[in-house]
Amino acid sequence: MYLCATEDISRGLTLLVILSAFSTIFASNVPQFKEKPNWLLTCPRENPNQDSCFKKLFEAMFTKLAGGLPEVEIAPFEPLKIQNVQISKGMGSLTLAGGFQDLLVRGPSNGTVRRALLNLKDKTLDFDLELPLLRINATYNLKGNVLLLPLVGDGDVKMALKDVRSNVVTKISIKSLPEEVIQIDEMKVQFLIGGMKIHLDNLFNGNKILGASLNLFLNQNANEIIAELRNDLENGLSKIFITLWNNVFSRMPLKLWLK
């Protein structure tokens, strides 16, 4: 059974994330497509959104990325691998220190692109995705208090996010590597989560009774916990997505898909 997160809480989840200090810097020697792959559509440069062209292009690209693009050294998006997400929350009814490591996220390839718009004049690239279910396996190390209850543990964690809708707004620029490509410079991601379920193993040094009670409490109070962690999530994830998408766009010279 999934617990519904409130629309106000979820819609306000803006994910801003750090993967590395060089996440938005393109290397000049990245492998690029020399010829247009057969799955890559071509859109008019003056109006890439004509007849929903860029949306169709983005849908095809998003689907293809699930299996990766080995010819240009792009790893598969399914499962999506995230090295770590740190948490440092020291105020309010939730105080936590630690984070999640070695995250495997399954389900991104089942996403549906609801909107995708590219505006070269305004230097924006925006899109909306719907993901029916994301399953996350990771390890965790957390210590603190959740709504005044103690939380101490390290071990495995399983999480499921149901009916995830995301709105992504970016600022872009054009870079030469040596061919011209899109680079995402800024990104804002908002999520609406229909339901969330979480299970942390090895809480309280393996005390099964305390662990079961806290896991039940976490699921029953998912809305409040999401709200309390909002700032850390905002400071935790967006540059991961900037890195992922820049890694893709750096391989795709504009001359191959904009005419």
PDB file of C-alpha atoms in Angstrom:
ATOM      1  CA  MET A   1       0.000   0.000   0.000  1.00  0.00           C
ATOM      2  CA  TYR A   2       1.339   3.428  -0.946  1.00  0.00           C
ATOM      3  CA  LEU A   3       0.925   6.531   1.160  1.00  0.00           C
ATOM      4  CA  CYS A   4      -0.129   9.562  -0.853  1.00  0.00           C
ATOM      5  CA  ALA A   5       2.110  12.606  -0.532  1.00  0.00           C
ATOM      6  CA  THR A   6       0.280  15.916  -0.632  1.00  0.00           C
ATOM      7  CA  GLU A   7       0.389  17.840  -3.886  1.00  0.00           C
ATOM      8  CA  ASP A   8       1.689  20.994  -2.199  1.00  0.00           C
ATOM      9  CA  ILE A   9       4.609  19.151  -0.617  1.00  0.00           C
ATOM     10  CA  SER A  10       5.539  17.129  -3.680  1.00  0.00           C
ATOM     11  CA  ARG A  11       5.102  19.898  -6.232  1.00  0.00           C
ATOM     12  CA  GLY A  12       7.456  22.019  -4.173  1.00  0.00           C
ATOM     13  CA  LEU A  13      10.255  19.439  -4.210  1.00  0.00           C
ATOM     14  CA  THR A  14      12.935  21.198  -6.232  1.00  0.00           C
ATOM     15  CA  LEU A  15      15.946  18.972  -6.674  1.00  0.00           C
ATOM     16  CA  LEU A  16      19.327  20.704  -6.919  1.00  0.00           C
ATOM     17  CA  VAL A  17      22.142  18.130  -6.789  1.00  0.00           C
ATOM     18  CA  ILE A  18      25.968  17.880  -6.638  1.00  0.00           C
ATOM     19  CA  LEU A  19      27.579  14.880  -8.304  1.00  0.00           C
ATOM     20  CA  SER A  20      31.066  16.350  -8.735  1.00  0.00           C
ATOM     21  CA  ALA A  21      32.830  19.671  -8.833  1.00  0.00           C
ATOM     22  CA  PHE A  22      33.081  19.426 -12.607  1.00  0.00           C
ATOM     23  CA  SER A  23      29.543  18.336 -13.403  1.00  0.00           C
ATOM     24  CA  THR A  24      28.775  21.144 -15.842  1.00  0.00           C
ATOM     25  CA  ILE A  25      32.197  21.329 -17.494  1.00  0.00           C
ATOM     26  CA  PHE A  26      32.498  19.500 -20.782  1.00  0.00           C
ATOM     27  CA  ALA A  27      35.689  17.747 -21.730  1.00  0.00           C
ATOM     28  CA  SER A  28      36.950  18.741 -25.166  1.00  0.00           C
ATOM     29  CA  ASN A  29      37.699  15.164 -26.179  1.00  0.00           C
ATOM     30  CA  VAL A  30      34.363  13.455 -25.556  1.00  0.00           C
ATOM     31  CA  PRO A  31      33.338  11.004 -28.309  1.00  0.00           C
ATOM     32  CA  GLN A  32      30.663  12.495 -30.560  1.00  0.00           C
ATOM     33  CA  PHE A  33      28.407  11.025 -33.210  1.00  0.00           C
ATOM     34  CA  LYS A  34      29.992  11.579 -36.622  1.00  0.00           C
ATOM     35  CA  GLU A  35      26.831  10.614 -38.473  1.00  0.00           C
ATOM     36  CA  LYS A  36      23.195  10.839 -37.480  1.00  0.00           C
ATOM     37  CA  PRO A  37      21.966   7.576 -35.911  1.00  0.00           C
ATOM     38  CA  ASN A  38      18.737   6.278 -37.427  1.00  0.00           C
ATOM     39  CA  TRP A  39      16.758   6.887 -34.194  1.00  0.00           C
ATOM     40  CA  LEU A  40      17.704  10.574 -34.028  1.00  0.00           C
ATOM     41  CA  LEU A  41      15.104  12.859 -35.625  1.00  0.00           C
ATOM     42  CA  THR A  42      15.870  16.152 -37.351  1.00  0.00           C
ATOM     43  CA  CYS A  43      14.060  19.386 -36.446  1.00  0.00           C
ATOM     44  CA  PRO A  44      14.072  22.865 -38.027  1.00  0.00           C
ATOM     45  CA  ARG A  45      16.595  25.062 -36.245  1.00  0.00           C
ATOM     46  CA  GLU A  46      14.400  28.177 -36.481  1.00  0.00           C
ATOM     47  CA  ASN A  47      11.534  26.394 -34.762  1.00  0.00           C
ATOM     48  CA  PRO A  48      12.520  23.036 -33.252  1.00  0.00           C
ATOM     49  CA  ASN A  49       9.036  22.669 -31.743  1.00  0.00           C
ATOM     50  CA  GLN A  50       7.208  22.794 -35.081  1.00  0.00           C
ATOM     51  CA  ASP A  51       4.721  19.921 -35.263  1.00  0.00           C
ATOM     52  CA  SER A  52       5.981  18.743 -31.844  1.00  0.00           C
ATOM     53  CA  CYS A  53       9.260  17.812 -33.512  1.00  0.00           C
ATOM     54  CA  PHE A  54      11.525  18.291 -30.511  1.00  0.00           C
ATOM     55  CA  LYS A  55       9.107  16.394 -28.272  1.00  0.00           C
ATOM     56  CA  LYS A  56       9.225  13.436 -30.677  1.00  0.00           C
ATOM     57  CA  LEU A  57      13.021  13.715 -30.890  1.00  0.00           C
ATOM     58  CA  PHE A  58      13.309  13.808 -27.102  1.00  0.00           C
ATOM     59  CA  GLU A  59      10.964  10.831 -26.688  1.00  0.00           C
ATOM     60  CA  ALA A  60      13.041   8.757 -29.105  1.00  0.00           C
ATOM     61  CA  MET A  61      16.263   9.788 -27.385  1.00  0.00           C
ATOM     62  CA  PHE A  62      14.865   9.123 -23.897  1.00  0.00           C
ATOM     63  CA  THR A  63      13.765   5.616 -24.911  1.00  0.00           C
ATOM     64  CA  LYS A  64      17.104   4.846 -26.567  1.00  0.00           C
ATOM     65  CA  LEU A  65      19.068   5.896 -23.488  1.00  0.00           C
ATOM     66  CA  ALA A  66      17.555   3.077 -21.438  1.00  0.00           C
ATOM     67  CA  GLY A  67      19.989   0.635 -23.048  1.00  0.00           C
ATOM     68  CA  GLY A  68      22.850   3.107 -23.313  1.00  0.00           C
ATOM     69  CA  LEU A  69      24.811   4.320 -26.329  1.00  0.00           C
ATOM     70  CA  PRO A  70      28.069   2.344 -26.241  1.00  0.00           C
ATOM     71  CA  GLU A  71      29.298   3.864 -29.511  1.00  0.00           C
ATOM     72  CA  VAL A  72      29.702   7.214 -27.711  1.00  0.00           C
ATOM     73  CA  GLU A  73      30.371   5.768 -24.241  1.00  0.00           C
ATOM     74  CA  ILE A  74      26.975   6.531 -22.683  1.00  0.00           C
ATOM     75  CA  ALA A  75      26.078   4.078 -19.934  1.00  0.00           C
ATOM     76  CA  PRO A  76      22.517   2.680 -19.730  1.00  0.00           C
ATOM     77  CA  PHE A  77      19.960   4.751 -17.842  1.00  0.00           C
ATOM     78  CA  GLU A  78      18.275   1.535 -16.675  1.00  0.00           C
ATOM     79  CA  PRO A  79      19.040   1.049 -13.895  1.00  0.00           C
ATOM     80  CA  LEU A  80      20.120   4.610 -13.184  1.00  0.00           C
ATOM     81  CA  LYS A  81      23.212   4.647 -10.968  1.00  0.00           C
ATOM     82  CA  ILE A  82      23.794   7.465  -8.477  1.00  0.00           C
ATOM     83  CA  GLN A  83      26.906   7.410  -6.321  1.00  0.00           C
ATOM     84  CA  ASN A  84      25.534   9.160  -3.242  1.00  0.00           C
ATOM     85  CA  VAL A  85      23.024  11.635  -1.852  1.00  0.00           C
ATOM     86  CA  GLN A  86      24.045  13.314   1.382  1.00  0.00           C
ATOM     87  CA  ILE A  87      21.682  14.578   4.090  1.00  0.00           C
ATOM     88  CA  SER A  88      22.527  17.164   6.733  1.00  0.00           C
ATOM     89  CA  LYS A  89      19.370  18.431   8.400  1.00  0.00           C
ATOM     90  CA  GLY A  90      19.872  20.080  11.770  1.00  0.00           C
ATOM     91  CA  MET A  91      16.730  22.075  12.503  1.00  0.00           C
ATOM     92  CA  GLY A  92      13.017  21.590  13.010  1.00  0.00           C
ATOM     93  CA  SER A  93      11.254  18.357  13.878  1.00  0.00           C
ATOM     94  CA  LEU A  94      13.707  16.352  11.789  1.00  0.00           C
ATOM     95  CA  THR A  95      17.451  16.274  12.418  1.00  0.00           C
ATOM     96  CA  LEU A  96      19.511  13.846  10.361  1.00  0.00           C
ATOM     97  CA  ALA A  97      23.112  13.402   9.318  1.00  0.00           C
ATOM     98  CA  GLY A  98      24.437  10.884   6.809  1.00  0.00           C
ATOM     99  CA  GLY A  99      23.076   9.844   3.461  1.00  0.00           C
ATOM    100  CA  PHE A 100      22.436   7.182   0.828  1.00  0.00           C
ATOM    101  CA  GLN A 101      25.139   5.483  -1.214  1.00  0.00           C
ATOM    102  CA  ASP A 102      25.305   3.353  -4.382  1.00  0.00           C
ATOM    103  CA  LEU A 103      21.744   4.024  -5.461  1.00  0.00           C
ATOM    104  CA  LEU A 104      20.228   1.865  -8.209  1.00  0.00           C
ATOM    105  CA  VAL A 105      17.036   3.406  -9.597  1.00  0.00           C
ATOM    106  CA  ARG A 106      14.848   1.147 -11.709  1.00  0.00           C
ATOM    107  CA  GLY A 107      11.929   2.448 -13.751  1.00  0.00           C
ATOM    108  CA  PRO A 108      13.184   5.565 -15.606  1.00  0.00           C
ATOM    109  CA  SER A 109      12.888   3.770 -18.970  1.00  0.00           C
ATOM    110  CA  ASN A 110       9.140   3.425 -18.427  1.00  0.00           C
ATOM    111  CA  GLY A 111       8.704   7.179 -18.356  1.00  0.00           C
ATOM    112  CA  THR A 112       6.383   9.071 -20.664  1.00  0.00           C
ATOM    113  CA  VAL A 113       7.386  12.451 -22.110  1.00  0.00           C
ATOM    114  CA  ARG A 114       4.373  14.738 -21.751  1.00  0.00           C
ATOM    115  CA  ARG A 115       6.059  17.922 -22.950  1.00  0.00           C
ATOM    116  CA  ALA A 116       9.431  18.895 -24.396  1.00  0.00           C
ATOM    117  CA  LEU A 117      10.290  22.350 -25.710  1.00  0.00           C
ATOM    118  CA  LEU A 118      13.573  23.776 -26.982  1.00  0.00           C
ATOM    119  CA  ASN A 119      13.967  27.539 -27.367  1.00  0.00           C
ATOM    120  CA  LEU A 120      17.377  28.539 -28.737  1.00  0.00           C
ATOM    121  CA  LYS A 121      16.509  32.236 -28.628  1.00  0.00           C
ATOM    122  CA  ASP A 122      15.619  32.236 -24.945  1.00  0.00           C
ATOM    123  CA  LYS A 123      18.218  29.534 -24.243  1.00  0.00           C
ATOM    124  CA  THR A 124      15.833  27.175 -22.486  1.00  0.00           C
ATOM    125  CA  LEU A 125      15.071  23.464 -22.708  1.00  0.00           C
ATOM    126  CA  ASP A 126      12.056  22.318 -20.697  1.00  0.00           C
ATOM    127  CA  PHE A 127      10.308  18.971 -20.413  1.00  0.00           C
ATOM    128  CA  ASP A 128       7.750  17.066 -18.328  1.00  0.00           C
ATOM    129  CA  LEU A 129       8.017  13.362 -17.523  1.00  0.00           C
ATOM    130  CA  GLU A 130       5.634  10.877 -15.949  1.00  0.00           C
ATOM    131  CA  LEU A 131       7.075   7.765 -14.313  1.00  0.00           C
ATOM    132  CA  PRO A 132       4.609   5.164 -13.023  1.00  0.00           C
ATOM    133  CA  LEU A 133       7.023   3.540 -10.558  1.00  0.00           C
ATOM    134  CA  LEU A 134      10.599   4.058  -9.424  1.00  0.00           C
ATOM    135  CA  ARG A 135      12.223   1.333  -7.334  1.00  0.00           C
ATOM    136  CA  ILE A 136      15.379   2.346  -5.490  1.00  0.00           C
ATOM    137  CA  ASN A 137      17.926   0.058  -3.820  1.00  0.00           C
ATOM    138  CA  ALA A 138      20.817   1.589  -1.920  1.00  0.00           C
ATOM    139  CA  THR A 139      22.792   1.540   1.302  1.00  0.00           C
ATOM    140  CA  TYR A 140      22.330   4.159   3.982  1.00  0.00           C
ATOM    141  CA  ASN A 141      24.026   5.605   7.032  1.00  0.00           C
ATOM    142  CA  LEU A 142      21.792   7.892   9.103  1.00  0.00           C
ATOM    143  CA  LYS A 143      21.701   9.246  12.630  1.00  0.00           C
ATOM    144  CA  GLY A 144      19.308  11.737  14.181  1.00  0.00           C
ATOM    145  CA  ASN A 145      15.656  12.225  15.025  1.00  0.00           C
ATOM    146  CA  VAL A 146      12.556  11.958  12.838  1.00  0.00           C
ATOM    147  CA  LEU A 147       9.576  13.922  14.160  1.00  0.00           C
ATOM    148  CA  LEU A 148      11.109  13.618  17.657  1.00  0.00           C
ATOM    149  CA  LEU A 149      11.743   9.843  17.367  1.00  0.00           C
ATOM    150  CA  PRO A 150      15.371   8.622  17.276  1.00  0.00           C
ATOM    151  CA  LEU A 151      16.721   7.153  14.026  1.00  0.00           C
ATOM    152  CA  VAL A 152      20.065   5.354  14.049  1.00  0.00           C
ATOM    153  CA  GLY A 153      21.236   2.801  11.530  1.00  0.00           C
ATOM    154  CA  ASP A 154      23.338   1.759   8.568  1.00  0.00           C
ATOM    155  CA  GLY A 155      22.566  -0.951   6.066  1.00  0.00           C
ATOM    156  CA  ASP A 156      20.367  -1.552   3.057  1.00  0.00           C
ATOM    157  CA  VAL A 157      17.383   0.562   2.078  1.00  0.00           C
ATOM    158  CA  LYS A 158      14.547  -0.082  -0.354  1.00  0.00           C
ATOM    159  CA  MET A 159      12.279   2.670  -1.586  1.00  0.00           C
ATOM    160  CA  ALA A 160       9.392   2.851  -4.038  1.00  0.00           C
ATOM    161  CA  LEU A 161       8.009   6.054  -5.531  1.00  0.00           C
ATOM    162  CA  LYS A 162       4.677   5.725  -7.318  1.00  0.00           C
ATOM    163  CA  ASP A 163       3.163   7.993  -9.985  1.00  0.00           C
ATOM    164  CA  VAL A 164       6.041  10.444 -10.187  1.00  0.00           C
ATOM    165  CA  ARG A 165       5.452  13.513 -12.328  1.00  0.00           C
ATOM    166  CA  SER A 166       8.351  15.860 -12.928  1.00  0.00           C
ATOM    167  CA  ASN A 167       8.719  19.276 -14.495  1.00  0.00           C
ATOM    168  CA  VAL A 168      12.236  20.191 -15.628  1.00  0.00           C
ATOM    169  CA  VAL A 169      13.240  23.756 -16.530  1.00  0.00           C
ATOM    170  CA  THR A 170      16.768  24.502 -17.728  1.00  0.00           C
ATOM    171  CA  LYS A 171      18.992  27.285 -18.950  1.00  0.00           C
ATOM    172  CA  ILE A 172      21.289  26.261 -21.785  1.00  0.00           C
ATOM    173  CA  SER A 173      24.209  27.543 -23.821  1.00  0.00           C
ATOM    174  CA  ILE A 174      25.967  26.400 -26.995  1.00  0.00           C
ATOM    175  CA  LYS A 175      29.476  24.964 -26.702  1.00  0.00           C
ATOM    176  CA  SER A 176      31.979  23.628 -29.239  1.00  0.00           C
ATOM    177  CA  LEU A 177      33.574  20.248 -28.481  1.00  0.00           C
ATOM    178  CA  PRO A 178      34.731  20.741 -31.262  1.00  0.00           C
ATOM    179  CA  GLU A 179      31.279  20.452 -32.882  1.00  0.00           C
ATOM    180  CA  GLU A 180      28.503  22.653 -31.469  1.00  0.00           C
ATOM    181  CA  VAL A 181      26.384  21.019 -28.778  1.00  0.00           C
ATOM    182  CA  ILE A 182      23.866  22.053 -26.135  1.00  0.00           C
ATOM    183  CA  GLN A 183      25.125  22.467 -22.590  1.00  0.00           C
ATOM    184  CA  ILE A 184      22.751  22.707 -19.635  1.00  0.00           C
ATOM    185  CA  ASP A 185      24.000  25.417 -17.262  1.00  0.00           C
ATOM    186  CA  GLU A 186      21.139  25.550 -14.764  1.00  0.00           C
ATOM    187  CA  MET A 187      18.346  23.153 -13.922  1.00  0.00           C
ATOM    188  CA  LYS A 188      15.274  23.165 -11.715  1.00  0.00           C
ATOM    189  CA  VAL A 189      13.306  19.958 -11.227  1.00  0.00           C
ATOM    190  CA  GLN A 190       9.926  19.762  -9.516  1.00  0.00           C
ATOM    191  CA  PHE A 191       8.318  16.464  -8.565  1.00  0.00           C
ATOM    192  CA  LEU A 192       4.773  15.437  -7.722  1.00  0.00           C
ATOM    193  CA  ILE A 193       4.849  12.036  -5.997  1.00  0.00           C
ATOM    194  CA  GLY A 194       1.670   9.985  -5.827  1.00  0.00           C
ATOM    195  CA  GLY A 195       2.945   7.601  -3.159  1.00  0.00           C
ATOM    196  CA  MET A 196       6.070   6.564  -1.303  1.00  0.00           C
ATOM    197  CA  LYS A 197       7.142   3.437   0.565  1.00  0.00           C
ATOM    198  CA  ILE A 198      10.479   2.940   2.356  1.00  0.00           C
ATOM    199  CA  HIS A 199      12.205   0.201   4.360  1.00  0.00           C
ATOM    200  CA  LEU A 200      15.494   0.625   6.235  1.00  0.00           C
ATOM    201  CA  ASP A 201      17.325  -2.534   7.337  1.00  0.00           C
ATOM    202  CA  ASN A 202      19.520  -2.774  10.439  1.00  0.00           C
ATOM    203  CA  LEU A 203      18.010   0.090  12.406  1.00  0.00           C
ATOM    204  CA  PHE A 204      19.173   0.399  16.016  1.00  0.00           C
ATOM    205  CA  ASN A 205      21.957  -2.166  15.490  1.00  0.00           C
ATOM    206  CA  GLY A 206      19.539  -4.770  14.191  1.00  0.00           C
ATOM    207  CA  ASN A 207      16.813  -4.471  16.856  1.00  0.00           C
ATOM    208  CA  LYS A 208      13.899  -5.922  14.892  1.00  0.00           C
ATOM    209  CA  ILE A 209      11.115  -4.585  17.133  1.00  0.00           C
ATOM    210  CA  LEU A 210      12.406  -0.998  17.136  1.00  0.00           C
ATOM    211  CA  GLY A 211      13.280  -1.240  13.455  1.00  0.00           C
ATOM    212  CA  ALA A 212       9.822  -2.451  12.449  1.00  0.00           C
ATOM    213  CA  SER A 213       8.166   0.268  14.533  1.00  0.00           C
ATOM    214  CA  LEU A 214      10.271   3.034  13.012  1.00  0.00           C
ATOM    215  CA  ASN A 215       9.763   1.790   9.439  1.00  0.00           C
ATOM    216  CA  LEU A 216       6.007   1.784  10.036  1.00  0.00           C
ATOM    217  CA  PHE A 217       6.236   5.294  11.454  1.00  0.00           C
ATOM    218  CA  LEU A 218       8.290   6.519   8.482  1.00  0.00           C
ATOM    219  CA  ASN A 219       5.700   5.248   6.009  1.00  0.00           C
ATOM    220  CA  GLN A 220       2.765   6.619   7.981  1.00  0.00           C
ATOM    221  CA  ASN A 221       4.385  10.064   8.100  1.00  0.00           C
ATOM    222  CA  ALA A 222       5.858  10.179   4.602  1.00  0.00           C
ATOM    223  CA  ASN A 223       4.335  13.583   3.806  1.00  0.00           C
ATOM    224  CA  GLU A 224       5.886  15.310   6.794  1.00  0.00           C
ATOM    225  CA  ILE A 225       9.273  13.692   6.255  1.00  0.00           C
ATOM    226  CA  ILE A 226       9.376  14.740   2.603  1.00  0.00           C
ATOM    227  CA  ALA A 227       8.521  18.290   3.630  1.00  0.00           C
ATOM    228  CA  GLU A 228      11.251  18.378   6.286  1.00  0.00           C
ATOM    229  CA  LEU A 229      13.877  17.052   3.851  1.00  0.00           C
ATOM    230  CA  ARG A 230      12.938  19.469   1.089  1.00  0.00           C
ATOM    231  CA  ASN A 231      16.010  21.693   1.393  1.00  0.00           C
ATOM    232  CA  ASP A 232      18.416  18.778   1.515  1.00  0.00           C
ATOM    233  CA  LEU A 233      16.783  17.227  -1.530  1.00  0.00           C
ATOM    234  CA  GLU A 234      17.030  20.594  -3.246  1.00  0.00           C
ATOM    235  CA  ASN A 235      20.740  20.717  -2.461  1.00  0.00           C
ATOM    236  CA  GLY A 236      21.207  17.032  -3.213  1.00  0.00           C
ATOM    237  CA  LEU A 237      20.089  16.020  -6.749  1.00  0.00           C
ATOM    238  CA  SER A 238      19.874  18.583  -9.629  1.00  0.00           C
ATOM    239  CA  LYS A 239      23.492  18.586 -10.708  1.00  0.00           C
ATOM    240  CA  ILE A 240      23.275  14.812 -10.954  1.00  0.00           C
ATOM    241  CA  PHE A 241      20.665  15.361 -13.658  1.00  0.00           C
ATOM    242  CA  ILE A 242      22.698  18.183 -15.179  1.00  0.00           C
ATOM    243  CA  THR A 243      25.639  15.790 -15.403  1.00  0.00           C
ATOM    244  CA  LEU A 244      23.556  12.999 -16.912  1.00  0.00           C
ATOM    245  CA  TRP A 245      21.962  15.138 -19.602  1.00  0.00           C
ATOM    246  CA  ASN A 246      25.131  17.068 -20.405  1.00  0.00           C
ATOM    247  CA  ASN A 247      26.852  13.736 -20.836  1.00  0.00           C
ATOM    248  CA  VAL A 248      24.247  12.897 -23.474  1.00  0.00           C
ATOM    249  CA  PHE A 249      24.014  16.238 -25.279  1.00  0.00           C
ATOM    250  CA  SER A 250      27.799  16.561 -25.460  1.00  0.00           C
ATOM    251  CA  ARG A 251      27.750  13.497 -27.762  1.00  0.00           C
ATOM    252  CA  MET A 252      25.099  14.935 -30.099  1.00  0.00           C
ATOM    253  CA  PRO A 253      26.359  17.692 -32.426  1.00  0.00           C
ATOM    254  CA  LEU A 254      23.602  20.167 -33.251  1.00  0.00           C
ATOM    255  CA  LYS A 255      24.305  19.847 -36.962  1.00  0.00           C
ATOM    256  CA  LEU A 256      23.000  16.264 -36.845  1.00  0.00           C
ATOM    257  CA  TRP A 257      19.538  17.108 -35.449  1.00  0.00           C
ATOM    258  CA  LEU A 258      18.901  20.795 -36.178  1.00  0.00           C
ATOM    259  CA  LYS A 259      18.745  21.965 -39.800  1.00  0.00           C
TER     260      LYS A 259
END
